[in-house]
Amino acid sequence: MSCEPWQCAEIAATKKANPIQKPEIAVAMIKKASRPILIVGSNATERWMEGKQLIEYLIDFAKASKVPVVATAHMVGEFLKRGYEPAGFMSAMDIGNRLVDPEWQGLDGKGHPDLVLLIGLPYYMEALILSGLKHFAPDLKTMTLDNLYHPHASWSFPNATLEEWAANLKVITSKFEGGQ
Amino acid sequence: MTSKNVHVKIDEMKTSTGLIKNLEVSIGKLVNDNWTEPMGPTPMPSLTALRDWDMKLLNKYKPFYMPDCDLCCLCTFGKCDLTAGKRGACGLDIAAQSSRIVLIACSIGAATHTGHARHVVDHLIEKYGRRFPLDVGGLNVKVEAPVTRLVTGIKPETLGDLEEVLEYCETQITHCLSAAHTGQEGNNLDFESKAFHAGMVDQVGMEVADIAQISTLNFPKADPEAPLIKMGIGSVDTSKPVIMCIGHNVVPSVGIIDYMKESKLDDKMEVVGLCCTAFDNTRYYDRAKIVGPISWQLRFIRGGFADVVVLDEQCVRTDAFDEARKVHAPVIAASEKNCMGFKNRTNDPADEIVADLVSGKVPGVLILDPEKVGEVAVKVAKQIAPIRKKMNNLPSIDEIKSLAKTCRQCNLCQRSCPQDLIIPAAIKAAAEGNLAPLTDLYEECIGCGRCEEACPVKLQIHSFIIKAGEKFMLEESNLCRAGRGAVQDVEIRNVGSPIVLGEIPGILAVVGCSNYPHGGKDVYDICREFASRRYIVVTSGCSAMSAGSYRNEEGKTLYEEFSGGFEAGGVLNVGSCVANSHIAGAAIKVANIFAKRNLRGNYEEIADYIHNRLGAVGLAWGAYSQKAASIASGFWRLGVPVLVGPHGAKYRRMLLGREDKPEDWDVYDARTGNKVNVGPAPEHLFQTVETPQEAMVVIAKLCIRPNDTWKGRSIKLSHYVDLHKRYYGCMPQDLHLFVRTMADVPMTLKDEFTKILEAKNWKETVIPDPTLLPRMIRKMKE
């Protein structure tokens, strides 16, 4: 596993993501957060691991962890098709824009998220949104659950194979009560 | 309008009042202005003349920054780390720096189009004279230069009139760029306002370039039935000598085509083009062919199809020369802006240059005389074609299989690919004898060649992909309508009312480059969807090519399936990059011709009209360039929303509205002066969309305007809901923001709407005569 940016030229300056060396670290961060959200991008139906689409892993995780999901692009329809209703859906730009607004009170109107999990956006889009959050929401913790190292996140898994990714997602899900 | 320099000198003159000696009077300009329209408040606006208008827009659509780089490296104090609130040595923060980069990009784009326009106008004045009349559509187009009239207050009648317009543009671009110097502008919103200014000026520069070339070179003149042009590598007769022109400036190509015709070689040779030069070649000569968009340069050169490569300006691969040399195709650089390091042979005899290129004594030359470019290119192509025999630089299938075995599976190709294409797996399969995965990459590859630069064992990966997709490449033979230029005044009269009232649900302009996330098919699908829904679909540039590159179930291309008129369900290609000005022009002409608003120097009022009433959206699905940035910026200042595909996020700044903030969506009702909340219409001014499905839903939504009648709103909402249900699998959750009275609700959806409106505690409101400008409020009657 490597902590080089997945896209070679995606270089950060002085603030780079802490590598998540094992999935339990991600679990601890999620459990510690009081208002986490999970942003799911359009690659959720493009990536396959062990014969399953990424979105299926994410539904398992969301159900287990109760982390509210924001579906970007047309992913809301893909979730609904699979019997899971995300907490919200909006464009990737819109959710990024709300997250840099400290006044925004979250999808439920009860408070600003304190941890943002991102997964499944095109790498370069996710990198840019993470950069926006790094610069303009410095108090917000960000974590990517992709298998690609994202230097602009607060926390990122190193580059990993699809098999390792699937294993990590399964471990994370299993550590929540609903994922047992 | 005509203007000229006047100089009067009197050595001695006796008059009734006395003797005048040595009187000298110099008048810079004598204006013969027969345009009776009164001058508006902002002719030739300065850098700040429209700042208040910009701030109105920027208050609704605040920048959302996604810095593409944490550093500033523009001065020797740097590099400065601007991460998360740190200021650089000059005091600038990352928000201002991000907007500064936007300004620089827009200034580069505006300078590029305006520089192009300057070259074209100077050349055409030299050839045809200053008094040559402008004619972009005969009797069908009386408002010949709507953008120029609006911005500068000038109504140009001759080629010479365009010089003053260009002088204005050049001055403003210089000011815009100078504001980006260290220690000049420091506020992010002021940078944004200046970027808008650059974009507005860019529209003028583009318009000047296109109306000059349409008028003199007899391009289609606002013709809805402009000829259908052959397009694709498969449409080229490669048994003939082939001259390939790459870039945007038609002037050298005109030299080639003229010489070919004069020499009676026009049926014995092929002139093909890539990028916008292709379009303008076909507007000049309908037997010229379009090879494809900008991203196909390597395909065509490495494929060996070109016997001579002629480079003009903009978006030309800077390694085109190296690539052409590998297939022994001589290169002629024909633009001062793109000399390629070649020796300037402009003043050498043509036959001497031809001999040097054919013999291989020199691989390329710089020729800045377009007529000489024509003679040399034609003669070289004719002589070298039998020698080159279409030599290519593509590996054989067996070579690919063998070379693929040297791959280390290091993933650097994929990690360098802008598309994140799964190249290592395709190479591995090729090593095992299966080329199908490589073939699958052909459609999605954007032809940048970064994979090859990254490969530690120097595999020619892009060539592998081309070879694997060769069958598709050679079969590419489609039709594109030649760029028609402007929209006729009569077309505007016919559609003005249904557009402004909302009964034609919108105008979709699909423009820009070919940096697509998954190939050009998405462009075709989006255009076809909206044309089928009776939107007006306008195309230009590389997107216009992609729109014509696929066929329906009956085998018809988009341009055969739909009319070329500016009408409901029309798909009209206006032409090359500079023809984008006609799209802005059409919007402006709706305000002028249909609504009778004065244009002259009246920018703010017209932009306010367009923003609140004209359901127009731009989509640059594959935008990549600084020119695309400035084109978008020109539309922002007019209040027209622009969408970009996922790569467009790299423009690093969006202009986003917040539908959850009702206070952002008040307008004045010009009838009463009351403030009315009209909801997020349109919601955004600049937005990246992630997938074509998302693009379709967002386009329908962004066509909603405060001025829609209930009937128009009902039609727009029915399209929005239909697309939302199809692609998102559910009803939109924001319908309550767009329903003003129950009459807005589509009849067939009444029950579904009612549930949502009740759940959202919706309240009825009024349909205003919307404006953001207090001065447009009419006095209430006593």
mmCIF file of C-alpha atoms in Angstrom, chain B residues 282-503:
data_model
loop_
_atom_site.group_PDB
_atom_site.id
_atom_site.type_symbol
_atom_site.label_atom_id
_atom_site.label_comp_id
_atom_site.label_asym_id
_atom_site.label_seq_id
_atom_site.Cartn_x
_atom_site.Cartn_y
_atom_site.Cartn_z
ATOM 1 C CA THR B 282 -15.990 23.714 -44.184
ATOM 2 C CA ARG B 283 -17.762 27.045 -43.916
ATOM 3 C CA TYR B 284 -15.470 28.250 -46.702
ATOM 4 C CA TYR B 285 -15.355 25.088 -48.801
ATOM 5 C CA ASP B 286 -17.985 22.422 -48.364
ATOM 6 C CA ARG B 287 -15.741 19.662 -49.696
ATOM 7 C CA ALA B 288 -13.301 20.153 -46.867
ATOM 8 C CA LYS B 289 -13.700 17.517 -44.185
ATOM 9 C CA ILE B 290 -13.757 17.443 -40.456
ATOM 10 C CA VAL B 291 -11.565 14.770 -38.942
ATOM 11 C CA GLY B 292 -12.636 15.319 -35.393
ATOM 12 C CA PRO B 293 -12.185 17.272 -32.226
ATOM 13 C CA ILE B 294 -8.994 18.544 -30.681
ATOM 14 C CA SER B 295 -8.359 15.263 -28.877
ATOM 15 C CA TRP B 296 -7.795 13.345 -32.089
ATOM 16 C CA GLN B 297 -4.560 15.037 -33.158
ATOM 17 C CA LEU B 298 -2.329 12.138 -32.200
ATOM 18 C CA ARG B 299 -4.695 9.618 -33.760
ATOM 19 C CA PHE B 300 -4.593 11.280 -37.121
ATOM 20 C CA ILE B 301 -0.896 12.112 -37.196
ATOM 21 C CA ARG B 302 0.307 8.745 -35.896
ATOM 22 C CA GLY B 303 -2.133 7.014 -38.211
ATOM 23 C CA GLY B 304 -0.094 8.533 -41.019
ATOM 24 C CA PHE B 305 -3.100 9.952 -42.852
ATOM 25 C CA ALA B 306 -1.677 13.485 -43.199
ATOM 26 C CA ASP B 307 0.905 14.180 -45.882
ATOM 27 C CA VAL B 308 1.340 17.757 -44.725
ATOM 28 C CA VAL B 309 0.398 19.176 -41.350
ATOM 29 C CA VAL B 310 -0.463 22.876 -41.226
ATOM 30 C CA LEU B 311 -0.593 24.414 -37.780
ATOM 31 C CA ASP B 312 -2.255 27.714 -37.104
ATOM 32 C CA GLU B 313 -3.212 28.804 -33.604
ATOM 33 C CA GLN B 314 -4.879 27.654 -30.360
ATOM 34 C CA CYS B 315 -5.246 24.164 -28.973
ATOM 35 C CA VAL B 316 -2.537 22.777 -31.241
ATOM 36 C CA ARG B 317 -0.510 20.034 -29.601
ATOM 37 C CA THR B 318 2.876 21.563 -29.024
ATOM 38 C CA ASP B 319 4.517 18.264 -29.898
ATOM 39 C CA ALA B 320 2.622 17.960 -33.189
ATOM 40 C CA PHE B 321 5.894 18.640 -34.968
ATOM 41 C CA ASP B 322 7.720 15.767 -33.254
ATOM 42 C CA GLU B 323 4.831 13.450 -33.964
ATOM 43 C CA ALA B 324 4.630 14.473 -37.618
ATOM 44 C CA ARG B 325 8.359 14.012 -38.064
ATOM 45 C CA LYS B 326 8.027 10.373 -37.041
ATOM 46 C CA VAL B 327 5.712 9.742 -39.997
ATOM 47 C CA HIS B 328 7.759 11.947 -42.354
ATOM 48 C CA ALA B 329 4.970 14.459 -42.738
ATOM 49 C CA PRO B 330 6.331 17.988 -43.211
ATOM 50 C CA VAL B 331 4.918 20.678 -40.944
ATOM 51 C CA ILE B 332 4.080 24.240 -41.843
ATOM 52 C CA ALA B 333 3.595 26.612 -38.933
ATOM 53 C CA ALA B 334 1.417 29.466 -40.135
ATOM 54 C CA SER B 335 0.852 31.676 -37.123
ATOM 55 C CA GLU B 336 3.028 34.223 -35.383
ATOM 56 C CA LYS B 337 1.670 32.846 -32.134
ATOM 57 C CA ASN B 338 2.877 29.341 -32.802
ATOM 58 C CA CYS B 339 6.244 29.367 -34.589
ATOM 59 C CA MET B 340 7.340 25.917 -33.294
ATOM 60 C CA GLY B 341 10.990 26.944 -33.416
ATOM 61 C CA PHE B 342 11.036 26.779 -37.223
ATOM 62 C CA LYS B 343 13.058 29.059 -39.471
ATOM 63 C CA ASN B 344 10.973 31.844 -40.946
ATOM 64 C CA ARG B 345 10.797 31.127 -44.681
ATOM 65 C CA THR B 346 8.079 33.643 -45.488
ATOM 66 C CA ASN B 347 10.265 35.560 -47.918
ATOM 67 C CA ASP B 348 11.847 32.557 -49.642
ATOM 68 C CA PRO B 349 10.632 31.377 -53.041
ATOM 69 C CA ALA B 350 7.850 28.812 -52.680
ATOM 70 C CA ASP B 351 9.518 26.187 -54.848
ATOM 71 C CA GLU B 352 12.664 26.381 -52.759
ATOM 72 C CA ILE B 353 10.673 25.721 -49.569
ATOM 73 C CA VAL B 354 8.787 22.898 -51.271
ATOM 74 C CA ALA B 355 12.032 21.242 -52.339
ATOM 75 C CA ASP B 356 13.449 21.472 -48.807
ATOM 76 C CA LEU B 357 10.336 19.939 -47.241
ATOM 77 C CA VAL B 358 9.863 17.167 -49.797
ATOM 78 C CA SER B 359 13.514 16.143 -49.643
ATOM 79 C CA GLY B 360 13.437 16.113 -45.870
ATOM 80 C CA LYS B 361 16.199 18.718 -45.708
ATOM 81 C CA VAL B 362 14.030 20.520 -43.187
ATOM 82 C CA PRO B 363 11.134 18.871 -41.339
ATOM 83 C CA GLY B 364 9.159 22.064 -40.889
ATOM 84 C CA VAL B 365 9.003 25.739 -41.782
ATOM 85 C CA LEU B 366 7.386 28.929 -40.561
ATOM 86 C CA ILE B 367 5.457 30.776 -43.280
ATOM 87 C CA LEU B 368 3.479 33.856 -42.286
ATOM 88 C CA ASP B 369 2.039 34.617 -45.717
ATOM 89 C CA PRO B 370 -1.216 32.643 -46.094
ATOM 90 C CA GLU B 371 -1.058 32.584 -49.897
ATOM 91 C CA LYS B 372 2.423 31.143 -49.728
ATOM 92 C CA VAL B 373 1.258 28.605 -47.132
ATOM 93 C CA GLY B 374 -1.346 27.529 -49.679
ATOM 94 C CA GLU B 375 1.073 27.105 -52.538
ATOM 95 C CA VAL B 376 3.695 25.303 -50.447
ATOM 96 C CA ALA B 377 1.223 22.993 -48.699
ATOM 97 C CA VAL B 378 -0.463 21.928 -51.919
ATOM 98 C CA LYS B 379 2.778 21.353 -53.810
ATOM 99 C CA VAL B 380 4.399 19.488 -50.927
ATOM 100 C CA ALA B 381 1.359 17.264 -50.398
ATOM 101 C CA LYS B 382 1.239 16.394 -54.081
ATOM 102 C CA GLN B 383 4.925 15.566 -54.286
ATOM 103 C CA ILE B 384 5.414 13.828 -50.958
ATOM 104 C CA ALA B 385 2.292 11.635 -50.904
ATOM 105 C CA PRO B 386 3.717 9.047 -53.324
ATOM 106 C CA ILE B 387 6.955 9.013 -51.315
ATOM 107 C CA ARG B 388 5.402 8.718 -47.859
ATOM 108 C CA LYS B 389 2.766 6.211 -48.889
ATOM 109 C CA LYS B 390 0.816 7.136 -45.745
ATOM 110 C CA MET B 391 3.612 5.897 -43.504
ATOM 111 C CA ASN B 392 2.251 5.522 -39.995
ATOM 112 C CA ASN B 393 3.684 5.243 -36.515
ATOM 113 C CA LEU B 394 1.422 2.577 -35.126
ATOM 114 C CA PRO B 395 2.629 -0.807 -33.939
ATOM 115 C CA SER B 396 1.289 -3.994 -35.479
ATOM 116 C CA ILE B 397 -1.003 -6.206 -33.435
ATOM 117 C CA ASP B 398 1.822 -8.708 -32.986
ATOM 118 C CA GLU B 399 4.155 -5.961 -31.803
ATOM 119 C CA ILE B 400 1.578 -4.844 -29.233
ATOM 120 C CA LYS B 401 1.247 -8.369 -27.884
ATOM 121 C CA SER B 402 4.991 -8.733 -27.681
ATOM 122 C CA LEU B 403 5.759 -5.287 -26.223
ATOM 123 C CA ALA B 404 2.955 -5.620 -23.674
ATOM 124 C CA LYS B 405 4.938 -8.432 -22.081
ATOM 125 C CA THR B 406 7.517 -5.883 -20.934
ATOM 126 C CA CYS B 407 4.908 -4.041 -18.839
ATOM 127 C CA ARG B 408 5.795 -3.979 -15.142
ATOM 128 C CA GLN B 409 2.198 -3.376 -14.021
ATOM 129 C CA CYS B 410 3.409 -0.355 -12.066
ATOM 130 C CA ASN B 411 0.071 1.467 -12.606
ATOM 131 C CA LEU B 412 1.776 4.750 -13.481
ATOM 132 C CA CYS B 413 -0.116 4.889 -16.794
ATOM 133 C CA GLN B 414 -3.461 4.719 -15.010
ATOM 134 C CA ARG B 415 -2.320 7.106 -12.312
ATOM 135 C CA SER B 416 -1.326 9.601 -14.996
ATOM 136 C CA CYS B 417 -4.468 9.158 -17.077
ATOM 137 C CA PRO B 418 -6.930 12.038 -16.629
ATOM 138 C CA GLN B 419 -9.710 9.498 -17.122
ATOM 139 C CA ASP B 420 -8.274 6.985 -14.666
ATOM 140 C CA LEU B 421 -8.629 4.383 -17.410
ATOM 141 C CA ILE B 422 -7.755 0.885 -16.304
ATOM 142 C CA ILE B 423 -4.805 0.628 -18.666
ATOM 143 C CA PRO B 424 -2.638 -1.883 -16.752
ATOM 144 C CA ALA B 425 -5.298 -4.569 -16.994
ATOM 145 C CA ALA B 426 -5.710 -3.873 -20.713
ATOM 146 C CA ILE B 427 -1.965 -4.173 -21.270
ATOM 147 C CA LYS B 428 -1.860 -7.381 -19.270
ATOM 148 C CA ALA B 429 -4.662 -8.814 -21.389
ATOM 149 C CA ALA B 430 -2.828 -7.743 -24.549
ATOM 150 C CA ALA B 431 0.279 -9.559 -23.352
ATOM 151 C CA GLU B 432 -1.915 -12.629 -23.079
ATOM 152 C CA GLY B 433 -3.149 -12.107 -26.638
ATOM 153 C CA ASN B 434 -6.489 -10.423 -25.871
ATOM 154 C CA LEU B 435 -6.784 -6.910 -27.318
ATOM 155 C CA ALA B 436 -10.447 -6.416 -26.459
ATOM 156 C CA PRO B 437 -9.814 -4.448 -23.230
ATOM 157 C CA LEU B 438 -7.480 -2.091 -25.129
ATOM 158 C CA THR B 439 -10.155 -1.635 -27.797
ATOM 159 C CA ASP B 440 -12.655 -0.768 -25.076
ATOM 160 C CA LEU B 441 -10.448 2.165 -24.041
ATOM 161 C CA TYR B 442 -10.586 3.730 -27.516
ATOM 162 C CA GLU B 443 -13.861 5.583 -27.027
ATOM 163 C CA GLU B 444 -13.003 6.972 -23.592
ATOM 164 C CA CYS B 445 -9.382 7.926 -24.305
ATOM 165 C CA ILE B 446 -9.009 11.684 -24.742
ATOM 166 C CA GLY B 447 -5.741 11.334 -26.614
ATOM 167 C CA CYS B 448 -3.496 13.276 -24.269
ATOM 168 C CA GLY B 449 -0.640 10.745 -24.286
ATOM 169 C CA ARG B 450 0.183 11.178 -20.598
ATOM 170 C CA CYS B 451 0.227 7.397 -20.193
ATOM 171 C CA GLU B 452 3.207 7.190 -22.503
ATOM 172 C CA GLU B 453 5.073 9.942 -20.678
ATOM 173 C CA ALA B 454 4.637 8.054 -17.414
ATOM 174 C CA CYS B 455 5.572 4.594 -18.653
ATOM 175 C CA PRO B 456 8.971 3.553 -17.250
ATOM 176 C CA VAL B 457 9.524 1.064 -20.080
ATOM 177 C CA LYS B 458 8.433 3.574 -22.741
ATOM 178 C CA LEU B 459 5.478 1.657 -24.116
ATOM 179 C CA GLN B 460 3.569 3.636 -26.761
ATOM 180 C CA ILE B 461 0.344 3.039 -24.904
ATOM 181 C CA HIS B 462 -1.742 5.586 -26.787
ATOM 182 C CA SER B 463 -0.646 4.023 -30.063
ATOM 183 C CA PHE B 464 -1.644 0.631 -28.695
ATOM 184 C CA ILE B 465 -5.108 1.993 -27.997
ATOM 185 C CA ILE B 466 -5.369 3.589 -31.460
ATOM 186 C CA LYS B 467 -4.286 0.381 -33.139
ATOM 187 C CA ALA B 468 -6.655 -1.704 -31.078
ATOM 188 C CA GLY B 469 -9.465 0.688 -32.002
ATOM 189 C CA GLU B 470 -8.351 1.077 -35.598
ATOM 190 C CA LYS B 471 -11.446 -0.580 -37.016
ATOM 191 C CA PHE B 472 -13.671 1.999 -35.291
ATOM 192 C CA MET B 473 -11.353 4.808 -36.313
ATOM 193 C CA LEU B 474 -11.425 3.875 -39.989
ATOM 194 C CA GLU B 475 -15.192 3.476 -39.941
ATOM 195 C CA GLU B 476 -15.826 6.896 -38.452
ATOM 196 C CA SER B 477 -17.868 8.597 -41.147
ATOM 197 C CA ASN B 478 -20.624 10.929 -40.075
ATOM 198 C CA LEU B 479 -22.184 14.246 -40.932
ATOM 199 C CA CYS B 480 -21.978 17.619 -39.275
ATOM 200 C CA ARG B 481 -23.816 20.715 -40.373
ATOM 201 C CA ALA B 482 -21.472 23.478 -41.432
ATOM 202 C CA GLY B 483 -21.460 26.388 -39.015
ATOM 203 C CA ARG B 484 -24.388 28.590 -39.914
ATOM 204 C CA GLY B 485 -23.206 31.693 -38.053
ATOM 205 C CA ALA B 486 -25.784 34.076 -36.634
ATOM 206 C CA VAL B 487 -29.414 33.542 -35.793
ATOM 207 C CA GLN B 488 -31.766 35.414 -38.108
ATOM 208 C CA ASP B 489 -33.813 38.318 -36.780
ATOM 209 C CA VAL B 490 -36.946 36.660 -38.120
ATOM 210 C CA GLU B 491 -36.154 33.468 -36.223
ATOM 211 C CA ILE B 492 -35.882 35.553 -33.050
ATOM 212 C CA ARG B 493 -39.255 37.144 -33.794
ATOM 213 C CA ASN B 494 -40.817 33.722 -34.232
ATOM 214 C CA VAL B 495 -39.527 32.238 -30.995
ATOM 215 C CA GLY B 496 -39.108 35.321 -28.803
ATOM 216 C CA SER B 497 -42.521 35.096 -27.222
ATOM 217 C CA PRO B 498 -42.610 31.332 -26.537
ATOM 218 C CA ILE B 499 -39.085 31.440 -25.112
ATOM 219 C CA VAL B 500 -39.677 34.369 -22.798
ATOM 220 C CA LEU B 501 -43.057 33.070 -21.700
ATOM 221 C CA GLY B 502 -41.550 29.655 -21.138
ATOM 222 C CA GLU B 503 -43.551 27.732 -23.709
#
